Amino acid sequence: MILGKILDESNADYHGCPAVSHSKLETFRRRPILYKKQYIDGTLAKPTSAAFAMGSALHCAVLEPSEFNRRFCQKPSNIDRRTKDGKAAYDQFVADNAGKEVLDADDFSTVLAMRRSVQLHASAQKLLQQGEAEVTWRVAHAGLPVPLQCRTDWVNVKGGYIADVKTVSSLGNDEMEFSRTVATFGYHRQAALYLDILAKCGLTDLSWYFICVEKCEPFGTIVFKLDQSALEVGANENYNDLFRLTRAYAENIWLNTPDDVQSLALPGWYK
């Protein structure tokens, strides 16, 4: 397995690699047995969603615009597949777009609107003026039988930063809204893991930016720079998770649900 900076690796090859990524580490964090079944045994498929497909399309549209029409296409809305002619027309559409991911008309137009929003945002465009899109990084980690890996949305080595594109439901409260999203989905751990992997590849003192774009009207874009305190929390949590993952591999013990009785109270918002 190639280690270090890896160019031109496909998204499918990246996700098919057995190395530990942020998403895999988050799975282990939530429930170790799921990690084992999904990524070691291969007996439980990782669920996919329309949101994942939309995210992939947006990343391509924003970060690799010249590739977008080669990899994605819009599902025709004027073909009636219940008729003989409609079936033939749709079969021709499929043949003409072999290998492309098909988005329905609403999703396709939404992706284009989000891309336009990012293109019109001065700070986002400044970040994306120079750099490299979709680069894979892979390094060994002591005690683990597989490497660590990450795939940067956008990295500017000379500028000293990584930019990560995120979709959000709303930017109504700007910082407060997205701060909760970061905590909920562990984006601070993602940032810290990526920066640690790139540091092991010789790239240190990088900053981390989020380019956030709404996936509905009015399709706003906002750029956040993650502060040092959030990165430190993420790094500490990653350290603990990787320690537990290393021990799980060594002992082949993958915890499921707690054995003891759990206390349950009403949520704070209800009180």
Short mmCIF file of C-alpha atoms in Angstrom, two decimals:
data_model
loop_
_atom_site.label_atom_id
_atom_site.label_comp_id
_atom_site.label_asym_id
_atom_site.label_seq_id
_atom_site.Cartn_x
_atom_site.Cartn_y
_atom_site.Cartn_z
CA MET A 1 0.00 0.00 0.00
CA ILE A 2 1.38 3.40 -1.03
CA LEU A 3 1.99 5.86 1.82
CA GLY A 4 2.38 9.63 1.75
CA LYS A 5 0.76 12.01 -0.73
CA ILE A 6 -1.24 10.18 -3.40
CA LEU A 7 -2.50 11.97 -6.50
CA ASP A 8 -5.19 10.81 -8.91
CA GLU A 9 -6.70 8.16 -6.63
CA SER A 10 -10.39 7.79 -7.36
CA ASN A 11 -13.00 8.40 -4.70
CA ALA A 12 -14.07 4.75 -4.99
CA ASP A 13 -10.51 3.49 -4.48
CA TYR A 14 -10.07 5.77 -1.48
CA HIS A 15 -13.23 4.53 0.22
CA GLY A 16 -12.39 0.94 -0.69
CA CYS A 17 -9.02 1.10 1.05
CA PRO A 18 -8.84 -0.68 4.46
CA ALA A 19 -6.98 2.26 6.04
CA VAL A 20 -8.63 4.09 8.95
CA SER A 21 -10.30 7.35 7.95
CA HIS A 22 -12.20 9.93 9.97
CA SER A 23 -15.57 8.40 9.10
CA LYS A 24 -14.36 4.93 10.14
CA LEU A 25 -12.96 6.28 13.39
CA GLU A 26 -16.30 7.96 14.08
CA THR A 27 -18.03 4.61 13.53
CA PHE A 28 -15.66 2.98 16.04
CA ARG A 29 -16.26 5.84 18.47
CA ARG A 30 -20.02 5.28 18.36
CA ARG A 31 -19.95 1.48 18.48
CA PRO A 32 -16.82 -0.67 18.02
CA ILE A 33 -18.71 -3.77 16.88
CA LEU A 34 -20.10 -1.82 13.90
CA TYR A 35 -16.56 -0.90 12.89
CA LYS A 36 -15.54 -4.55 12.96
CA LYS A 37 -18.57 -5.76 10.98
CA GLN A 38 -18.37 -2.99 8.38
CA TYR A 39 -14.63 -2.57 7.87
CA ILE A 40 -12.95 -5.79 9.01
CA ASP A 41 -15.47 -8.60 8.48
CA GLY A 42 -17.28 -6.92 5.62
CA THR A 43 -20.55 -8.51 6.74
CA LEU A 44 -22.42 -5.24 7.21
CA ALA A 45 -22.58 -2.70 4.41
CA LYS A 46 -22.16 0.95 5.22
CA PRO A 47 -25.49 2.70 4.57
CA THR A 48 -25.56 5.20 1.73
CA SER A 49 -27.91 8.11 1.26
CA ALA A 50 -29.05 10.66 -1.27
CA ALA A 51 -27.28 13.28 0.85
CA PHE A 52 -23.97 11.48 0.26
CA ALA A 53 -24.54 11.55 -3.50
CA MET A 54 -25.40 15.24 -3.35
CA GLY A 55 -22.29 15.94 -1.33
CA SER A 56 -20.11 14.11 -3.84
CA ALA A 57 -21.69 16.04 -6.70
CA LEU A 58 -21.18 19.38 -4.94
CA HIS A 59 -17.54 18.62 -4.19
CA CYS A 60 -16.94 17.81 -7.83
CA ALA A 61 -18.85 20.87 -9.06
CA VAL A 62 -16.99 23.26 -6.74
CA LEU A 63 -13.52 21.73 -6.58
CA GLU A 64 -13.21 20.01 -9.98
CA PRO A 65 -15.66 21.89 -12.24
CA SER A 66 -14.09 20.57 -15.44
CA GLU A 67 -14.89 17.03 -14.28
CA PHE A 68 -18.48 17.64 -13.25
CA ASN A 69 -20.19 17.00 -16.58
CA ARG A 70 -18.01 13.94 -17.14
CA ARG A 71 -19.03 12.34 -13.86
CA PHE A 72 -22.61 13.55 -13.30
CA CYS A 73 -25.66 14.06 -15.45
CA GLN A 74 -29.27 15.13 -15.05
CA LYS A 75 -32.02 12.53 -15.27
CA PRO A 76 -34.39 13.49 -18.10
CA SER A 77 -37.81 14.55 -16.87
CA ASN A 78 -39.60 14.48 -20.23
CA ILE A 79 -39.35 10.73 -20.89
CA ASP A 80 -42.34 8.52 -20.13
CA ARG A 81 -40.80 5.12 -19.42
CA ARG A 82 -44.24 3.51 -19.39
CA THR A 83 -44.35 3.73 -23.22
CA LYS A 84 -42.30 1.76 -25.73
CA ASP A 85 -40.73 4.91 -27.16
CA GLY A 86 -40.05 6.22 -23.66
CA LYS A 87 -38.25 3.03 -22.64
CA ALA A 88 -36.14 3.19 -25.80
CA ALA A 89 -35.31 6.86 -25.19
CA TYR A 90 -34.32 6.18 -21.60
CA ASP A 91 -32.16 3.21 -22.61
CA GLN A 92 -30.40 5.52 -25.07
CA PHE A 93 -29.90 8.10 -22.31
CA VAL A 94 -28.32 5.45 -20.09
CA ALA A 95 -26.04 4.30 -22.90
CA ASP A 96 -25.00 7.87 -23.72
CA ASN A 97 -24.14 8.52 -20.06
CA ALA A 98 -22.53 5.23 -19.12
CA GLY A 99 -20.34 5.56 -16.04
CA LYS A 100 -21.93 8.80 -14.89
CA GLU A 101 -23.89 9.27 -11.67
CA VAL A 102 -27.44 10.31 -12.44
CA LEU A 103 -29.09 13.07 -10.40
CA ASP A 104 -32.73 13.96 -10.65
CA ALA A 105 -33.58 17.40 -12.03
CA ASP A 106 -34.13 19.04 -8.63
CA ASP A 107 -30.86 17.73 -7.17
CA PHE A 108 -28.94 18.68 -10.30
CA SER A 109 -30.23 22.26 -10.24
CA THR A 110 -29.58 22.47 -6.49
CA VAL A 111 -25.93 21.47 -6.97
CA LEU A 112 -25.50 24.12 -9.66
CA ALA A 113 -27.11 26.76 -7.42
CA MET A 114 -24.79 25.83 -4.53
CA ARG A 115 -21.78 25.99 -6.83
CA ARG A 116 -22.83 29.43 -7.99
CA SER A 117 -23.15 30.56 -4.38
CA VAL A 118 -19.58 29.46 -3.62
CA GLN A 119 -18.33 31.11 -6.81
CA LEU A 120 -19.85 34.43 -5.75
CA HIS A 121 -18.37 34.33 -2.24
CA ALA A 122 -15.15 36.39 -2.16
CA SER A 123 -13.46 34.57 0.74
CA ALA A 124 -14.34 31.13 -0.60
CA GLN A 125 -12.98 31.98 -4.03
CA LYS A 126 -9.80 33.39 -2.55
CA LEU A 127 -9.21 30.07 -0.76
CA LEU A 128 -9.88 28.09 -3.93
CA GLN A 129 -7.75 30.21 -6.28
CA GLN A 130 -4.62 28.12 -5.74
CA GLY A 131 -4.19 24.59 -4.48
CA GLU A 132 -5.01 20.97 -5.19
CA ALA A 133 -8.37 19.21 -5.08
CA GLU A 134 -9.17 15.74 -3.75
CA VAL A 135 -5.71 14.59 -2.67
CA THR A 136 -5.29 11.36 -0.69
CA TRP A 137 -2.83 11.16 2.22
CA ARG A 138 -1.90 7.89 3.92
CA VAL A 139 0.51 7.24 6.82
CA ALA A 140 1.41 4.36 9.14
CA HIS A 141 0.21 4.48 12.74
CA ALA A 142 2.01 2.59 15.49
CA GLY A 143 0.05 -0.41 16.75
CA LEU A 144 -2.52 -0.46 13.96
CA PRO A 145 -2.37 -3.17 11.27
CA VAL A 146 -3.65 -0.64 8.73
CA PRO A 147 -2.59 2.97 8.00
CA LEU A 148 -4.45 6.19 8.68
CA GLN A 149 -5.78 8.07 5.67
CA CYS A 150 -7.59 11.23 4.70
CA ARG A 151 -8.70 12.92 1.50
CA THR A 152 -8.42 16.69 1.54
CA ASP A 153 -11.09 18.60 -0.35
CA TRP A 154 -8.62 21.41 -1.06
CA VAL A 155 -5.07 21.96 0.14
CA ASN A 156 -2.80 24.93 -0.54
CA VAL A 157 0.66 23.98 0.68
CA LYS A 158 2.22 27.38 -0.07
CA GLY A 159 -0.70 29.21 1.48
CA GLY A 160 -0.60 26.92 4.51
CA TYR A 161 -4.21 25.78 4.76
CA ILE A 162 -6.82 23.12 4.08
CA ALA A 163 -10.32 24.08 2.94
CA ASP A 164 -13.18 21.65 3.52
CA VAL A 165 -16.56 22.02 1.80
CA LYS A 166 -19.65 21.29 3.89
CA THR A 167 -23.35 21.43 3.08
CA VAL A 168 -25.73 22.71 5.75
CA SER A 169 -29.48 22.91 6.07
CA SER A 170 -29.41 26.52 7.25
CA LEU A 171 -27.01 29.33 7.99
CA GLY A 172 -29.67 31.27 9.86
CA ASN A 173 -27.58 31.72 12.99
CA ASP A 174 -24.22 31.57 11.24
CA GLU A 175 -21.51 30.68 13.76
CA MET A 176 -23.81 29.29 16.48
CA GLU A 177 -25.66 27.05 14.03
CA PHE A 178 -22.55 25.57 12.45
CA SER A 179 -20.73 25.30 15.77
CA ARG A 180 -23.40 22.82 16.88
CA THR A 181 -22.99 20.93 13.61
CA VAL A 182 -19.22 20.67 14.17
CA ALA A 183 -19.76 19.24 17.64
CA THR A 184 -22.53 16.86 16.51
CA PHE A 185 -20.64 15.33 13.59
CA GLY A 186 -17.13 15.55 15.03
CA TYR A 187 -15.80 17.91 12.37
CA HIS A 188 -13.21 19.18 14.88
CA ARG A 189 -11.92 15.61 15.12
CA GLN A 190 -11.88 15.37 11.33
CA ALA A 191 -9.79 18.55 11.08
CA ALA A 192 -7.36 17.42 13.79
CA LEU A 193 -6.92 13.98 12.20
CA TYR A 194 -6.26 15.44 8.75
CA LEU A 195 -3.74 17.93 10.12
CA ASP A 196 -1.98 15.17 12.04
CA ILE A 197 -1.76 12.97 8.93
CA LEU A 198 -0.41 15.82 6.80
CA ALA A 199 2.08 16.71 9.55
CA LYS A 200 3.42 13.16 9.32
CA CYS A 201 3.82 13.80 5.59
CA GLY A 202 5.98 16.84 6.40
CA LEU A 203 3.33 19.57 6.13
CA THR A 204 3.02 21.40 9.45
CA ASP A 205 1.43 24.62 10.70
CA LEU A 206 -1.57 24.38 8.40
CA SER A 207 -4.82 26.24 9.12
CA TRP A 208 -8.27 24.73 8.64
CA TYR A 209 -11.19 26.44 6.91
CA PHE A 210 -14.78 25.31 6.40
CA ILE A 211 -16.59 26.51 3.27
CA CYS A 212 -20.24 26.04 4.23
CA VAL A 213 -23.03 26.32 1.68
CA GLU A 214 -26.77 25.97 2.18
CA LYS A 215 -28.50 23.18 0.28
CA CYS A 216 -31.74 25.15 -0.10
CA GLU A 217 -32.81 28.70 -0.85
CA PRO A 218 -31.32 31.23 -0.54
CA PHE A 219 -28.15 29.11 -1.00
CA GLY A 220 -25.88 31.17 1.23
CA THR A 221 -22.16 30.52 1.64
CA ILE A 222 -20.01 31.35 4.65
CA VAL A 223 -16.38 30.61 5.51
CA PHE A 224 -15.21 29.69 9.01
CA LYS A 225 -11.66 29.24 10.30
CA LEU A 226 -11.53 26.58 13.00
CA ASP A 227 -9.78 27.91 16.09
CA GLN A 228 -6.89 26.28 17.90
CA SER A 229 -8.90 25.28 20.96
CA ALA A 230 -11.31 23.23 18.82
CA LEU A 231 -8.37 21.53 17.09
CA GLU A 232 -6.79 20.68 20.44
CA VAL A 233 -10.03 19.11 21.68
CA GLY A 234 -10.29 17.15 18.44
CA ALA A 235 -6.68 15.97 18.70
CA ASN A 236 -7.19 14.76 22.28
CA GLU A 237 -10.36 12.89 21.35
CA ASN A 238 -8.64 11.30 18.36
CA TYR A 239 -5.76 10.21 20.57
CA ASN A 240 -8.16 8.42 22.92
CA ASP A 241 -10.13 6.85 20.07
CA LEU A 242 -6.99 5.61 18.32
CA PHE A 243 -5.69 4.21 21.60
CA ARG A 244 -8.92 2.25 22.07
CA LEU A 245 -8.91 1.14 18.42
CA THR A 246 -5.32 -0.10 18.70
CA ARG A 247 -6.25 -2.08 21.80
CA ALA A 248 -9.34 -3.51 20.11
CA TYR A 249 -7.21 -4.78 17.22
CA ALA A 250 -4.61 -6.22 19.60
CA GLU A 251 -7.12 -7.96 21.90
CA ASN A 252 -9.78 -8.63 19.23
CA ILE A 253 -12.44 -7.32 21.59
CA TRP A 254 -15.07 -5.17 19.93
CA LEU A 255 -17.61 -3.77 22.36
CA ASN A 256 -21.27 -3.71 21.54
CA THR A 257 -23.80 -2.12 23.90
CA PRO A 258 -23.19 -1.48 27.65
CA ASP A 259 -23.81 -4.46 29.97
CA ASP A 260 -25.10 -2.44 32.91
CA VAL A 261 -28.48 -0.75 33.31
CA GLN A 262 -28.51 2.77 31.90
CA SER A 263 -30.32 5.69 33.55
CA LEU A 264 -32.80 7.49 31.31
CA ALA A 265 -34.21 10.98 31.89
CA LEU A 266 -36.31 13.37 29.82
CA PRO A 267 -34.31 15.63 27.51
CA GLY A 268 -33.35 19.05 28.76
CA TRP A 269 -35.43 20.87 26.15
CA TYR A 270 -38.59 19.10 27.44
CA LYS A 271 -37.89 20.14 31.02
#
